[in-house]
Amino acid sequence: MRALAVVMVLLLAGCGGGGGETPTSKPTTTKTTAKATAKPTIAAPTGTPAPEALSLFRCAKDTKGRWRASGTIANTGKTKATYQVTVYIGEATGSEEKAKTKQLPNIQAGGSAKFAIAKVPAPKDGGPCHVQVLRR
């Protein structure tokens, strides 16, 4: 669970969000090792935006004050697909921010899968909940 690059924030800023509560996962990160001074880099998300696959999305603090997100992903396509759900809480500032991602592999055509993401990083003041869904 490391900070995601500006690209992620910009992509998340264009996605909807909001809602209630409930959810578990880790973002994908890579490190460059070409130079001794290389800094970690974050792989840009890959896939096609698929916000229409998301339903019953909820995002809120749980009883312990930790942010959780949950929902259902439906594959209305003709072939099985992998979906990636990323949740970010806070204002989209254009700077490096923390988010959490969950992969939902091999959802059959016409099928669906529920997901839950627990302990989503959030600023102390909270903020709006943003969600991004990608299909691969």
CSV table of N, CA and C in Angstrom, one decimal, residues 18-24 58-70 87-90 100 117-130:
chain,number,residue,atom,x,y,z
A,18,GLY,N,-18.6,7.8,-3.8
A,18,GLY,CA,-19.5,8.2,-2.7
A,18,GLY,C,-20.3,7.0,-2.2
A,19,GLY,N,-20.9,7.2,-1.2
A,19,GLY,CA,-21.8,6.2,-0.7
A,19,GLY,C,-21.5,5.7,0.7
A,20,GLY,N,-21.9,4.6,1.1
A,20,GLY,CA,-22.0,4.1,2.5
A,20,GLY,C,-20.7,3.4,3.0
A,21,GLU,N,-20.8,2.1,3.2
A,21,GLU,CA,-19.7,1.4,4.0
A,21,GLU,C,-19.4,0.0,3.5
A,22,THR,N,-18.4,-0.6,4.1
A,22,THR,CA,-18.0,-2.0,4.0
A,22,THR,C,-16.7,-2.4,3.3
A,23,PRO,N,-15.5,-3.7,3.4
A,23,PRO,CA,-14.5,-4.2,2.6
A,23,PRO,C,-13.0,-4.6,2.7
A,24,THR,N,-10.9,-5.3,1.0
A,24,THR,CA,-9.6,-5.8,1.4
A,24,THR,C,-8.7,-6.0,0.1
A,58,ARG,N,-20.3,1.0,-2.0
A,58,ARG,CA,-20.4,1.7,-0.7
A,58,ARG,C,-19.0,2.0,-0.2
A,59,CYS,N,-18.9,3.2,0.4
A,59,CYS,CA,-17.5,3.6,0.9
A,59,CYS,C,-17.8,4.5,2.1
A,60,ALA,N,-17.2,4.1,3.2
A,60,ALA,CA,-17.4,4.8,4.5
A,60,ALA,C,-16.5,4.3,5.5
A,61,LYS,N,-16.4,5.0,6.7
A,61,LYS,CA,-15.7,4.5,7.8
A,61,LYS,C,-16.4,3.4,8.5
A,62,ASP,N,-15.7,2.4,9.0
A,62,ASP,CA,-16.3,1.3,9.7
A,62,ASP,C,-16.4,1.7,11.2
A,63,THR,N,-16.8,0.8,12.1
A,63,THR,CA,-17.0,1.2,13.5
A,63,THR,C,-15.7,1.5,14.2
A,64,LYS,N,-14.5,1.1,13.6
A,64,LYS,CA,-13.2,1.4,14.2
A,64,LYS,C,-12.6,2.7,13.6
A,65,GLY,N,-13.3,3.4,12.7
A,65,GLY,CA,-12.9,4.6,12.1
A,65,GLY,C,-12.0,4.4,10.9
A,66,ARG,N,-11.9,3.2,10.4
A,66,ARG,CA,-11.1,2.9,9.2
A,66,ARG,C,-12.0,2.9,8.0
A,67,TRP,N,-11.5,3.4,6.8
A,67,TRP,CA,-12.3,3.4,5.6
A,67,TRP,C,-12.4,2.1,5.0
A,68,ARG,N,-13.6,1.7,4.5
A,68,ARG,CA,-13.8,0.5,3.8
A,68,ARG,C,-14.7,0.8,2.5
A,69,ALA,N,-14.5,-0.1,1.5
A,69,ALA,CA,-15.3,0.1,0.3
A,69,ALA,C,-15.7,-1.3,-0.1
A,70,SER,N,-16.9,-1.4,-0.8
A,70,SER,CA,-17.4,-2.7,-1.3
A,70,SER,C,-18.3,-2.4,-2.4
A,87,VAL,N,-9.7,2.4,-5.1
A,87,VAL,CA,-10.4,3.4,-4.3
A,87,VAL,C,-9.5,4.4,-3.7
A,88,TYR,N,-9.8,5.6,-3.8
A,88,TYR,CA,-9.0,6.7,-3.2
A,88,TYR,C,-10.0,7.6,-2.4
A,89,ILE,N,-9.5,8.0,-1.2
A,89,ILE,CA,-10.3,8.9,-0.4
A,89,ILE,C,-9.6,10.2,-0.2
A,90,GLY,N,-10.3,11.3,-0.5
A,90,GLY,CA,-9.7,12.6,-0.3
A,90,GLY,C,-9.9,13.5,-1.5
A,100,LYS,N,-6.0,2.3,-2.7
A,100,LYS,CA,-5.9,0.8,-2.6
A,100,LYS,C,-6.6,0.2,-3.7
A,117,ILE,N,-12.8,-3.9,0.1
A,117,ILE,CA,-11.4,-3.3,0.3
A,117,ILE,C,-11.4,-2.7,1.6
A,118,ALA,N,-10.6,-3.2,2.5
A,118,ALA,CA,-10.5,-2.7,3.9
A,118,ALA,C,-9.3,-1.8,4.1
A,119,LYS,N,-9.4,-1.0,5.1
A,119,LYS,CA,-8.2,-0.1,5.4
A,119,LYS,C,-7.8,0.8,4.3
A,120,VAL,N,-8.7,1.4,3.6
A,120,VAL,CA,-8.3,2.3,2.5
A,120,VAL,C,-7.7,3.5,3.1
A,121,PRO,N,-6.5,3.9,2.7
A,121,PRO,CA,-5.8,5.1,3.3
A,121,PRO,C,-6.6,6.3,3.0
A,122,ALA,N,-6.6,7.2,4.1
A,122,ALA,CA,-7.4,8.4,4.0
A,122,ALA,C,-6.8,9.5,4.8
A,123,PRO,N,-7.0,10.7,4.4
A,123,PRO,CA,-6.5,11.8,5.2
A,123,PRO,C,-7.3,11.9,6.5
A,124,LYS,N,-6.8,12.5,7.5
A,124,LYS,CA,-7.5,12.7,8.8
A,124,LYS,C,-8.9,13.3,8.7
A,125,ASP,N,-9.0,14.2,7.7
A,125,ASP,CA,-10.3,14.9,7.5
A,125,ASP,C,-11.2,14.1,6.6
A,126,GLY,N,-10.8,12.9,6.1
A,126,GLY,CA,-11.6,12.1,5.2
A,126,GLY,C,-11.6,12.8,3.9
A,127,GLY,N,-12.8,12.9,3.3
A,127,GLY,CA,-13.0,13.5,2.0
A,127,GLY,C,-13.9,12.6,1.2
A,128,PRO,N,-14.1,13.0,-0.1
A,128,PRO,CA,-14.9,12.2,-1.0
A,128,PRO,C,-14.2,10.9,-1.3
A,129,CYS,N,-15.0,9.9,-1.6
A,129,CYS,CA,-14.5,8.6,-2.0
A,129,CYS,C,-14.6,8.5,-3.5
A,130,HIS,N,-13.4,8.2,-4.1
A,130,HIS,CA,-13.4,8.0,-5.6
A,130,HIS,C,-13.1,6.6,-5.9
